[in-house]
PDB file of C-alpha atoms and ligand atoms in Angstrom:
ATOM      1  CA  MET X 267      28.206  26.707  55.834  1.00  0.00           C
ATOM      2  CA  ARG X 268      25.516  25.274  58.271  1.00  0.00           C
ATOM      3  CA  PHE X 269      26.039  24.007  61.149  1.00  0.00           C
ATOM      4  CA  ASP X 270      24.686  22.238  63.440  1.00  0.00           C
ATOM      5  CA  VAL X 271      25.286  21.349  67.573  1.00  0.00           C
ATOM      6  CA  LEU X 272      24.495  19.665  69.957  1.00  0.00           C
ATOM      7  CA  THR X 273      24.831  21.412  72.844  1.00  0.00           C
ATOM      8  CA  ILE X 274      23.049  21.322  76.084  1.00  0.00           C
ATOM      9  CA  PHE X 275      23.855  25.268  76.620  1.00  0.00           C
ATOM     10  CA  PRO X 276      22.770  26.669  73.040  1.00  0.00           C
ATOM     11  CA  GLU X 277      22.317  30.085  74.980  1.00  0.00           C
ATOM     12  CA  MET X 278      26.676  30.299  75.038  1.00  0.00           C
ATOM     13  CA  PHE X 279      27.068  30.737  70.747  1.00  0.00           C
ATOM     14  CA  SER X 280      25.859  34.099  71.304  1.00  0.00           C
ATOM     15  CA  ALA X 281      29.602  34.101  72.046  1.00  0.00           C
ATOM     16  CA  LEU X 282      29.535  33.922  67.712  1.00  0.00           C
ATOM     17  CA  THR X 283      26.748  34.965  66.471  1.00  0.00           C
ATOM     18  CA  GLY X 284      26.967  37.706  68.380  1.00  0.00           C
ATOM     19  CA  SER X 285      30.085  39.553  68.172  1.00  0.00           C
ATOM     20  CA  GLY X 286      32.639  40.641  66.027  1.00  0.00           C
ATOM     21  CA  ILE X 287      32.763  38.472  61.798  1.00  0.00           C
ATOM     22  CA  THR X 288      31.005  35.637  63.007  1.00  0.00           C
ATOM     23  CA  ARG X 289      28.178  38.121  64.284  1.00  0.00           C
ATOM     24  CA  ARG X 290      28.220  39.285  60.298  1.00  0.00           C
ATOM     25  CA  ALA X 291      28.948  35.568  58.834  1.00  0.00           C
ATOM     26  CA  ALA X 292      25.636  34.973  60.562  1.00  0.00           C
ATOM     27  CA  GLU X 293      23.716  38.084  59.069  1.00  0.00           C
ATOM     28  CA  THR X 294      24.851  37.753  55.712  1.00  0.00           C
ATOM     29  CA  GLY X 295      24.007  34.001  55.869  1.00  0.00           C
ATOM     30  CA  ALA X 296      27.391  32.918  55.453  1.00  0.00           C
ATOM     31  CA  LEU X 297      27.471  31.150  58.683  1.00  0.00           C
ATOM     32  CA  GLN X 298      24.034  29.337  59.101  1.00  0.00           C
ATOM     33  CA  LEU X 299      23.766  27.691  62.423  1.00  0.00           C
ATOM     34  CA  LYS X 300      20.600  25.760  64.194  1.00  0.00           C
ATOM     35  CA  LEU X 301      20.993  25.066  68.027  1.00  0.00           C
ATOM     36  CA  TRP X 302      20.241  21.006  69.228  1.00  0.00           C
ATOM     37  CA  ASN X 303      19.476  20.779  72.948  1.00  0.00           C
ATOM     38  CA  PRO X 304      19.584  17.762  74.142  1.00  0.00           C
ATOM     39  CA  ARG X 305      17.656  18.318  77.071  1.00  0.00           C
ATOM     40  CA  GLU X 306      14.792  18.683  74.783  1.00  0.00           C
ATOM     41  CA  PHE X 307      14.894  15.409  73.980  1.00  0.00           C
ATOM     42  CA  THR X 308      14.616  13.651  76.761  1.00  0.00           C
ATOM     43  CA  GLN X 309      11.368  12.103  78.530  1.00  0.00           C
ATOM     44  CA  ASP X 310      12.088  11.374  82.388  1.00  0.00           C
ATOM     45  CA  ALA X 311       9.849  14.071  84.304  1.00  0.00           C
ATOM     46  CA  TYR X 312      13.144  15.516  85.956  1.00  0.00           C
ATOM     47  CA  ARG X 313      14.644  16.286  81.682  1.00  0.00           C
ATOM     48  CA  ARG X 314      18.260  14.085  83.069  1.00  0.00           C
ATOM     49  CA  VAL X 315      21.167  13.941  80.509  1.00  0.00           C
ATOM     50  CA  ASP X 316      23.626  12.436  82.985  1.00  0.00           C
ATOM     51  CA  ASP X 317      23.833   9.297  84.786  1.00  0.00           C
ATOM     52  CA  ARG X 318      26.406   8.037  87.252  1.00  0.00           C
ATOM     53  CA  PRO X 319      29.773   6.482  85.089  1.00  0.00           C
ATOM     54  CA  PHE X 320      28.681   2.083  85.172  1.00  0.00           C
ATOM     55  CA  GLY X 321      32.689   0.886  87.036  1.00  0.00           C
ATOM     56  CA  GLY X 322      31.833   3.806  89.226  1.00  0.00           C
ATOM     57  CA  GLY X 323      34.267   6.994  89.463  1.00  0.00           C
ATOM     58  CA  PRO X 324      34.003  10.504  90.024  1.00  0.00           C
ATOM     59  CA  GLY X 325      31.877  12.667  87.763  1.00  0.00           C
ATOM     60  CA  MET X 326      28.842  12.383  84.866  1.00  0.00           C
ATOM     61  CA  VAL X 327      28.485  10.587  82.165  1.00  0.00           C
ATOM     62  CA  MET X 328      25.890  11.909  79.006  1.00  0.00           C
ATOM     63  CA  LEU X 329      23.186   9.127  78.252  1.00  0.00           C
ATOM     64  CA  ALA X 330      22.949   8.407  74.690  1.00  0.00           C
ATOM     65  CA  ALA X 331      19.161   8.294  74.592  1.00  0.00           C
ATOM     66  CA  PRO X 332      18.901  12.554  74.588  1.00  0.00           C
ATOM     67  CA  LEU X 333      21.626  12.390  72.403  1.00  0.00           C
ATOM     68  CA  GLN X 334      20.443  10.238  70.244  1.00  0.00           C
ATOM     69  CA  ALA X 335      17.015  11.905  69.633  1.00  0.00           C
ATOM     70  CA  ALA X 336      18.557  15.671  69.188  1.00  0.00           C
ATOM     71  CA  LEU X 337      21.031  13.992  66.638  1.00  0.00           C
ATOM     72  CA  ASP X 338      18.036  12.923  64.363  1.00  0.00           C
ATOM     73  CA  ALA X 339      15.458  15.879  65.005  1.00  0.00           C
ATOM     74  CA  ALA X 340      18.862  17.510  63.352  1.00  0.00           C
ATOM     75  CA  ALA X 341      18.728  14.598  60.768  1.00  0.00           C
ATOM     76  CA  ALA X 342      15.013  15.164  60.352  1.00  0.00           C
ATOM     77  CA  ASP X 343      15.445  18.917  59.729  1.00  0.00           C
ATOM     78  CA  GLY X 344      18.676  18.545  56.967  1.00  0.00           C
ATOM     79  CA  LYS X 345      21.283  19.155  59.014  1.00  0.00           C
ATOM     80  CA  ARG X 346      24.268  17.720  56.167  1.00  0.00           C
ATOM     81  CA  GLY X 347      27.660  17.086  56.452  1.00  0.00           C
ATOM     82  CA  PRO X 348      29.781  14.273  58.865  1.00  0.00           C
ATOM     83  CA  VAL X 349      29.102  14.259  62.594  1.00  0.00           C
ATOM     84  CA  LEU X 350      32.272  15.938  65.186  1.00  0.00           C
ATOM     85  CA  LEU X 351      32.644  15.076  68.465  1.00  0.00           C
ATOM     86  CA  MET X 352      34.827  17.466  70.547  1.00  0.00           C
ATOM     87  CA  SER X 353      36.609  15.746  72.696  1.00  0.00           C
ATOM     88  CA  PRO X 354      40.016  15.862  74.627  1.00  0.00           C
ATOM     89  CA  ALA X 355      40.841  12.935  73.315  1.00  0.00           C
ATOM     90  CA  GLY X 356      39.955  13.805  69.905  1.00  0.00           C
ATOM     91  CA  ARG X 357      43.313  14.707  66.850  1.00  0.00           C
ATOM     92  CA  PRO X 358      44.689  18.517  68.271  1.00  0.00           C
ATOM     93  CA  LEU X 359      42.927  20.378  65.387  1.00  0.00           C
ATOM     94  CA  THR X 360      45.400  21.984  62.709  1.00  0.00           C
ATOM     95  CA  HIS X 361      45.141  24.797  59.606  1.00  0.00           C
ATOM     96  CA  ARG X 362      45.084  21.904  57.311  1.00  0.00           C
ATOM     97  CA  LYS X 363      42.433  20.541  59.276  1.00  0.00           C
ATOM     98  CA  VAL X 364      40.121  23.392  60.197  1.00  0.00           C
ATOM     99  CA  MET X 365      41.092  23.938  55.093  1.00  0.00           C
ATOM    100  CA  GLN X 366      39.746  20.822  54.928  1.00  0.00           C
ATOM    101  CA  LEU X 367      36.704  22.096  56.839  1.00  0.00           C
ATOM    102  CA  SER X 368      35.673  24.781  55.217  1.00  0.00           C
ATOM    103  CA  GLN X 369      35.706  23.149  52.162  1.00  0.00           C
ATOM    104  CA  LEU X 370      32.598  21.774  53.273  1.00  0.00           C
ATOM    105  CA  ASP X 371      27.796  22.844  53.033  1.00  0.00           C
ATOM    106  CA  GLY X 372      27.478  21.094  56.442  1.00  0.00           C
ATOM    107  CA  LEU X 373      28.465  20.298  59.662  1.00  0.00           C
ATOM    108  CA  THR X 374      27.268  18.495  62.966  1.00  0.00           C
ATOM    109  CA  ILE X 375      29.081  19.242  66.294  1.00  0.00           C
ATOM    110  CA  ILE X 376      28.559  17.323  69.806  1.00  0.00           C
ATOM    111  CA  CYS X 377      29.812  18.851  72.102  1.00  0.00           C
ATOM    112  CA  GLY X 378      30.552  16.443  75.646  1.00  0.00           C
ATOM    113  CA  ARG X 379      29.472  17.896  78.900  1.00  0.00           C
ATOM    114  CA  TYR X 380      30.495  15.997  82.624  1.00  0.00           C
ATOM    115  CA  GLU X 381      33.376  13.021  82.167  1.00  0.00           C
ATOM    116  CA  GLY X 382      31.829  12.210  78.478  1.00  0.00           C
ATOM    117  CA  ILE X 383      29.633  10.471  76.733  1.00  0.00           C
ATOM    118  CA  ASP X 384      28.206   7.271  76.800  1.00  0.00           C
ATOM    119  CA  GLU X 385      30.422   5.755  74.072  1.00  0.00           C
ATOM    120  CA  ARG X 386      27.702   3.515  72.395  1.00  0.00           C
ATOM    121  CA  PHE X 387      26.867   6.631  70.812  1.00  0.00           C
ATOM    122  CA  ILE X 388      29.855   8.014  69.280  1.00  0.00           C
ATOM    123  CA  ALA X 389      30.567   4.198  67.839  1.00  0.00           C
ATOM    124  CA  ARG X 390      26.541   4.641  66.993  1.00  0.00           C
ATOM    125  CA  ASN X 391      27.260   8.057  65.351  1.00  0.00           C
ATOM    126  CA  VAL X 392      30.399  10.246  65.328  1.00  0.00           C
ATOM    127  CA  ASP X 393      32.577  10.014  62.209  1.00  0.00           C
ATOM    128  CA  GLU X 394      35.913  11.773  63.669  1.00  0.00           C
ATOM    129  CA  GLU X 395      36.813  13.278  67.639  1.00  0.00           C
ATOM    130  CA  VAL X 396      38.639  17.020  67.712  1.00  0.00           C
ATOM    131  CA  SER X 397      40.437  17.587  70.747  1.00  0.00           C
ATOM    132  CA  ILE X 398      42.138  21.467  70.658  1.00  0.00           C
ATOM    133  CA  GLY X 399      44.577  21.339  72.208  1.00  0.00           C
ATOM    134  CA  ASP X 400      46.438  18.982  75.680  1.00  0.00           C
ATOM    135  CA  PHE X 401      44.683  20.607  78.330  1.00  0.00           C
ATOM    136  CA  VAL X 402      41.396  20.515  80.152  1.00  0.00           C
ATOM    137  CA  VAL X 403      38.038  22.841  79.618  1.00  0.00           C
ATOM    138  CA  SER X 404      35.085  22.339  81.000  1.00  0.00           C
ATOM    139  CA  GLY X 405      32.585  20.824  77.814  1.00  0.00           C
ATOM    140  CA  GLY X 406      32.829  21.128  74.446  1.00  0.00           C
ATOM    141  CA  GLU X 407      31.060  24.236  74.008  1.00  0.00           C
ATOM    142  CA  LEU X 408      34.619  26.785  73.442  1.00  0.00           C
ATOM    143  CA  PRO X 409      36.237  24.541  71.310  1.00  0.00           C
ATOM    144  CA  ALA X 410      33.271  23.991  69.152  1.00  0.00           C
ATOM    145  CA  MET X 411      32.379  27.613  68.970  1.00  0.00           C
ATOM    146  CA  MET X 412      36.925  28.063  67.751  1.00  0.00           C
ATOM    147  CA  LEU X 413      36.674  25.097  65.138  1.00  0.00           C
ATOM    148  CA  MET X 414      33.056  27.348  63.543  1.00  0.00           C
ATOM    149  CA  ASP X 415      34.786  30.950  64.168  1.00  0.00           C
ATOM    150  CA  ALA X 416      38.333  28.958  63.229  1.00  0.00           C
ATOM    151  CA  VAL X 417      36.171  27.514  59.860  1.00  0.00           C
ATOM    152  CA  VAL X 418      33.650  30.145  58.744  1.00  0.00           C
ATOM    153  CA  ARG X 419      36.892  32.792  58.333  1.00  0.00           C
ATOM    154  CA  GLN X 420      38.449  30.797  55.472  1.00  0.00           C
ATOM    155  CA  LEU X 421      34.388  31.041  53.624  1.00  0.00           C
ATOM    156  CA  PRO X 422      33.890  32.940  50.990  1.00  0.00           C
ATOM    157  CA  GLY X 423      33.645  36.391  51.843  1.00  0.00           C
ATOM    158  CA  VAL X 424      33.519  36.508  55.464  1.00  0.00           C
ATOM    159  CA  LEU X 425      35.502  38.729  55.576  1.00  0.00           C
ATOM    160  CA  ASN X 426      36.816  41.557  53.755  1.00  0.00           C
ATOM    161  CA  THR X 427      40.116  42.275  53.593  1.00  0.00           C
ATOM    162  CA  GLU X 428      40.782  40.261  50.876  1.00  0.00           C
ATOM    163  CA  GLY X 429      43.937  38.550  51.130  1.00  0.00           C
ATOM    164  CA  SER X 430      43.281  38.100  55.118  1.00  0.00           C
ATOM    165  CA  ALA X 431      43.092  34.646  55.283  1.00  0.00           C
ATOM    166  CA  THR X 432      45.435  33.250  52.595  1.00  0.00           C
ATOM    167  CA  GLU X 433      47.847  35.965  53.676  1.00  0.00           C
ATOM    168  CA  GLU X 434      48.253  35.485  57.763  1.00  0.00           C
ATOM    169  CA  SER X 435      49.838  33.194  59.909  1.00  0.00           C
ATOM    170  CA  PHE X 436      50.077  28.556  59.872  1.00  0.00           C
ATOM    171  CA  ALA X 437      48.844  29.526  55.920  1.00  0.00           C
ATOM    172  CA  ASP X 438      53.236  29.948  55.079  1.00  0.00           C
ATOM    173  CA  GLY X 439      53.934  27.563  58.044  1.00  0.00           C
ATOM    174  CA  LEU X 440      55.052  30.265  60.298  1.00  0.00           C
ATOM    175  CA  LEU X 441      53.956  33.255  62.982  1.00  0.00           C
ATOM    176  CA  ASP X 442      52.885  36.621  61.572  1.00  0.00           C
ATOM    177  CA  CYS X 443      55.630  39.468  61.293  1.00  0.00           C
ATOM    178  CA  PRO X 444      55.121  42.288  64.419  1.00  0.00           C
ATOM    179  CA  GLN X 445      53.461  44.893  63.253  1.00  0.00           C
ATOM    180  CA  PHE X 446      52.565  49.167  63.492  1.00  0.00           C
ATOM    181  CA  THR X 447      50.501  51.688  63.720  1.00  0.00           C
ATOM    182  CA  ARG X 448      49.532  55.206  64.836  1.00  0.00           C
ATOM    183  CA  PRO X 449      51.551  57.462  66.073  1.00  0.00           C
ATOM    184  CA  GLU X 450      55.038  57.192  64.656  1.00  0.00           C
ATOM    185  CA  VAL X 451      56.555  58.150  68.445  1.00  0.00           C
ATOM    186  CA  MET X 452      55.004  56.851  71.878  1.00  0.00           C
ATOM    187  CA  ASP X 453      56.469  58.093  74.731  1.00  0.00           C
ATOM    188  CA  VAL X 454      57.024  55.363  76.930  1.00  0.00           C
ATOM    189  CA  ASP X 455      58.625  56.515  80.514  1.00  0.00           C
ATOM    190  CA  ASP X 456      61.283  58.926  80.055  1.00  0.00           C
ATOM    191  CA  ALA X 457      61.998  57.845  76.648  1.00  0.00           C
ATOM    192  CA  SER X 458      59.941  57.421  73.466  1.00  0.00           C
ATOM    193  CA  GLU X 459      59.723  54.094  70.711  1.00  0.00           C
ATOM    194  CA  GLY X 460      59.740  54.377  67.432  1.00  0.00           C
ATOM    195  CA  VAL X 461      58.570  52.179  64.622  1.00  0.00           C
ATOM    196  CA  PRO X 462      61.431  50.256  62.370  1.00  0.00           C
ATOM    197  CA  ALA X 463      62.690  52.512  59.749  1.00  0.00           C
ATOM    198  CA  VAL X 464      61.948  50.193  57.104  1.00  0.00           C
ATOM    199  CA  LEU X 465      58.143  50.208  57.854  1.00  0.00           C
ATOM    200  CA  MET X 466      57.840  54.749  57.237  1.00  0.00           C
ATOM    201  CA  SER X 467      60.431  53.924  54.206  1.00  0.00           C
ATOM    202  CA  GLY X 468      57.784  53.695  51.300  1.00  0.00           C
ATOM    203  CA  ASN X 469      59.843  50.805  50.233  1.00  0.00           C
ATOM    204  CA  HIS X 470      57.211  47.889  48.995  1.00  0.00           C
ATOM    205  CA  ALA X 471      59.739  45.251  48.208  1.00  0.00           C
ATOM    206  CA  GLU X 472      61.848  46.214  51.421  1.00  0.00           C
ATOM    207  CA  ILE X 473      59.295  46.612  53.770  1.00  0.00           C
ATOM    208  CA  ALA X 474      57.961  42.649  51.826  1.00  0.00           C
ATOM    209  CA  LYS X 475      61.507  40.914  52.446  1.00  0.00           C
ATOM    210  CA  TRP X 476      61.934  42.712  55.946  1.00  0.00           C
ATOM    211  CA  ARG X 477      58.904  41.813  57.555  1.00  0.00           C
ATOM    212  CA  ARG X 478      58.914  37.724  55.298  1.00  0.00           C
ATOM    213  CA  GLU X 479      62.865  38.060  57.465  1.00  0.00           C
ATOM    214  CA  GLN X 480      60.637  39.243  60.741  1.00  0.00           C
ATOM    215  CA  GLN X 481      58.469  35.739  60.497  1.00  0.00           C
ATOM    216  CA  LEU X 482      61.354  33.564  59.642  1.00  0.00           C
ATOM    217  CA  ILE X 483      63.382  35.363  62.702  1.00  0.00           C
ATOM    218  CA  ARG X 484      60.832  34.400  64.791  1.00  0.00           C
ATOM    219  CA  THR X 485      59.330  31.595  64.433  1.00  0.00           C
ATOM    220  CA  LEU X 486      62.597  30.636  64.219  1.00  0.00           C
ATOM    221  CA  SER X 487      63.258  31.929  68.447  1.00  0.00           C
ATOM    222  CA  ARG X 488      59.238  30.655  69.351  1.00  0.00           C
ATOM    223  CA  ARG X 489      58.640  27.646  67.364  1.00  0.00           C
ATOM    224  CA  PRO X 490      62.030  26.088  66.139  1.00  0.00           C
ATOM    225  CA  GLU X 491      59.861  22.896  65.331  1.00  0.00           C
ATOM    226  CA  LEU X 492      57.502  24.773  63.211  1.00  0.00           C
ATOM    227  CA  ILE X 493      61.060  25.757  60.333  1.00  0.00           C
ATOM    228  CA  GLU X 494      61.622  22.244  59.882  1.00  0.00           C
ATOM    229  CA  SER X 495      57.843  21.508  58.904  1.00  0.00           C
ATOM    230  CA  ALA X 496      58.112  25.007  56.647  1.00  0.00           C
ATOM    231  CA  ARG X 497      61.890  23.142  55.274  1.00  0.00           C
ATOM    232  CA  ALA X 498      59.789  20.179  54.690  1.00  0.00           C
ATOM    233  CA  ALA X 499      57.082  21.340  53.007  1.00  0.00           C
ATOM    234  CA  GLY X 500      59.421  22.723  50.978  1.00  0.00           C
ATOM    235  CA  LYS X 501      57.603  26.765  52.159  1.00  0.00           C
ATOM    236  CA  LEU X 502      61.514  28.069  51.998  1.00  0.00           C
ATOM    237  CA  SER X 503      63.283  29.621  49.481  1.00  0.00           C
ATOM    238  CA  ALA X 504      66.864  30.032  49.556  1.00  0.00           C
ATOM    239  CA  ARG X 505      66.668  34.111  50.777  1.00  0.00           C
ATOM    240  CA  ASP X 506      64.548  32.447  53.640  1.00  0.00           C
ATOM    241  CA  GLU X 507      67.325  29.380  53.990  1.00  0.00           C
ATOM    242  CA  ALA X 508      70.284  32.663  54.059  1.00  0.00           C
ATOM    243  CA  THR X 509      68.183  34.743  56.578  1.00  0.00           C
ATOM    244  CA  LEU X 510      67.789  31.586  58.761  1.00  0.00           C
ATOM    245  CA  LYS X 511      71.609  30.958  57.875  1.00  0.00           C
ATOM    246  CA  ARG X 512      72.801  34.716  59.806  1.00  0.00           C
ATOM    247  CA  TYR X 513      69.987  34.663  62.032  1.00  0.00           C
ATOM    248  CA  THR X 514      72.285  30.975  63.708  1.00  0.00           C
ATOM    249  CA  ARG X 515      75.164  32.655  63.682  1.00  0.00           C
ATOM    250  CA  ASP X 516      74.345  35.567  65.359  1.00  0.00           C
ATOM    251  CA  ALA X 517      72.616  34.128  67.600  1.00  0.00           C
ATOM    252  CA  LEU X 518      75.575  32.108  68.429  1.00  0.00           C
ATOM    253  CA  SER X 519      77.948  34.799  67.838  1.00  0.00           C
ATOM    254  CA  THR X 520      76.387  37.712  70.413  1.00  0.00           C
ATOM    255  CA  LYS X 521      74.903  34.866  72.513  1.00  0.00           C
ATOM    256  CA  LYS X 522      71.365  37.396  71.712  1.00  0.00           C
ATOM    257  CA  GLY X 523      68.143  36.555  69.579  1.00  0.00           C
ATOM    258  CA  SER X 524      66.418  38.954  67.491  1.00  0.00           C
ATOM    259  CA  ALA X 525      63.433  37.678  67.957  1.00  0.00           C
TER     260      ALA X 525
HETATM  261  C1  9D3 A 413      40.619  14.385  80.687  1.00  0.00           C
HETATM  262  C2  9D3 A 413      39.979  14.702  81.199  1.00  0.00           C
HETATM  263  N1  9D3 A 413      38.791  14.046  81.237  1.00  0.00           N
HETATM  264  C3  9D3 A 413      39.768  12.677  82.540  1.00  0.00           C
HETATM  265  C4  9D3 A 413      39.890  13.576  83.932  1.00  0.00           C
HETATM  266  C5  9D3 A 413      37.412  14.492  82.217  1.00  0.00           C
HETATM  267  C6  9D3 A 413      37.443  15.279  80.991  1.00  0.00           C
HETATM  268  C7  9D3 A 413      37.091  16.440  81.461  1.00  0.00           C
HETATM  269  C8  9D3 A 413      36.650  18.182  80.918  1.00  0.00           C
HETATM  270  C9  9D3 A 413      36.638  14.859  79.801  1.00  0.00           C
HETATM  271  C10 9D3 A 413      36.091  16.167  79.376  1.00  0.00           C
HETATM  272  C11 9D3 A 413      35.864  17.806  79.380  1.00  0.00           C
HETATM  273  C12 9D3 A 413      35.254  18.716  78.682  1.00  0.00           C
HETATM  274  N2  9D3 A 413      36.392  19.074  77.639  1.00  0.00           N
HETATM  275  C13 9D3 A 413      36.114  18.721  76.473  1.00  0.00           C
HETATM  276  O1  9D3 A 413      34.378  18.359  75.762  1.00  0.00           O
HETATM  277  C14 9D3 A 413      36.801  19.637  75.266  1.00  0.00           C
HETATM  278  C15 9D3 A 413      38.455  19.662  75.347  1.00  0.00           C
HETATM  279  C16 9D3 A 413      38.741  19.825  76.087  1.00  0.00           C
HETATM  280  O2  9D3 A 413      39.065  19.743  77.719  1.00  0.00           O
HETATM  281  N3  9D3 A 413      40.309  20.016  76.254  1.00  0.00           N
HETATM  282  C17 9D3 A 413      40.377  20.072  74.687  1.00  0.00           C
HETATM  283  N4  9D3 A 413      40.096  20.506  73.765  1.00  0.00           N
HETATM  284  C18 9D3 A 413      38.555  19.491  74.264  1.00  0.00           C
HETATM  285  S1  9D3 A 413      37.280  19.520  72.905  1.00  0.00           S
HETATM  286  C19 9D3 A 413      36.200  18.478  74.081  1.00  0.00           C
END
């Protein structure tokens, strides 16, 4: 999948191409990243990419012209797919959106800095504005990298373990179950901490049952609204509902959550 990214901080994207799964994806060609710096498309001696907001107020606004020239260069180079703007005023990114984006053969992403971008550039070029949540970060670069990371790991052949991308949390709308690895017994101060016995039992049906219960209990306790969504989406079986009912009742009778 080809990504064309407009940013005045292209060096930040080595975080994506330099480490981990996304580095591997860049090496295999599953991820193709083209960076376009609006500063390289300025015409003035100062290479200005921002100016003061009309109407006054704090901060600066990104100039339309350098962004437009950078986007036109990406288009001439064969950019593919819709144009997204990373913006705190966009719709929050979801697993569903990530899956949709992963079906595309390309995506162009605009990263804003300063207080924002001249609205005329947005109106003219942007198909969709996407946020990563209701908090403020300093620019669109980290949000763009988060989106790209989420999309790239859904591309065929990117994750080594088959099923890792589909079995994970949010694929079924529930939080992950707890995980354990060696050592089987861990010394903690004067005590020792084991692992749940079922995980050492070798009984794969019992393990799957326990994991599903843990997912349900944790989700109920930490993100109850996700239980409601999973139910509405028909993703909860009769056994799931029985588990939830049992834990709701236990929590009420003991005044003690289990997750
Ligand atoms: C909401 C704050 N804005 C009005 C005071 C100013 C502003 C601050 C920081 C405008 C843009 C930014 C830079 N942020 C992004 O470009 C951004 C972002 C974010 O801040 N939060 C969540 N998702 C995103 S996606 C891009």
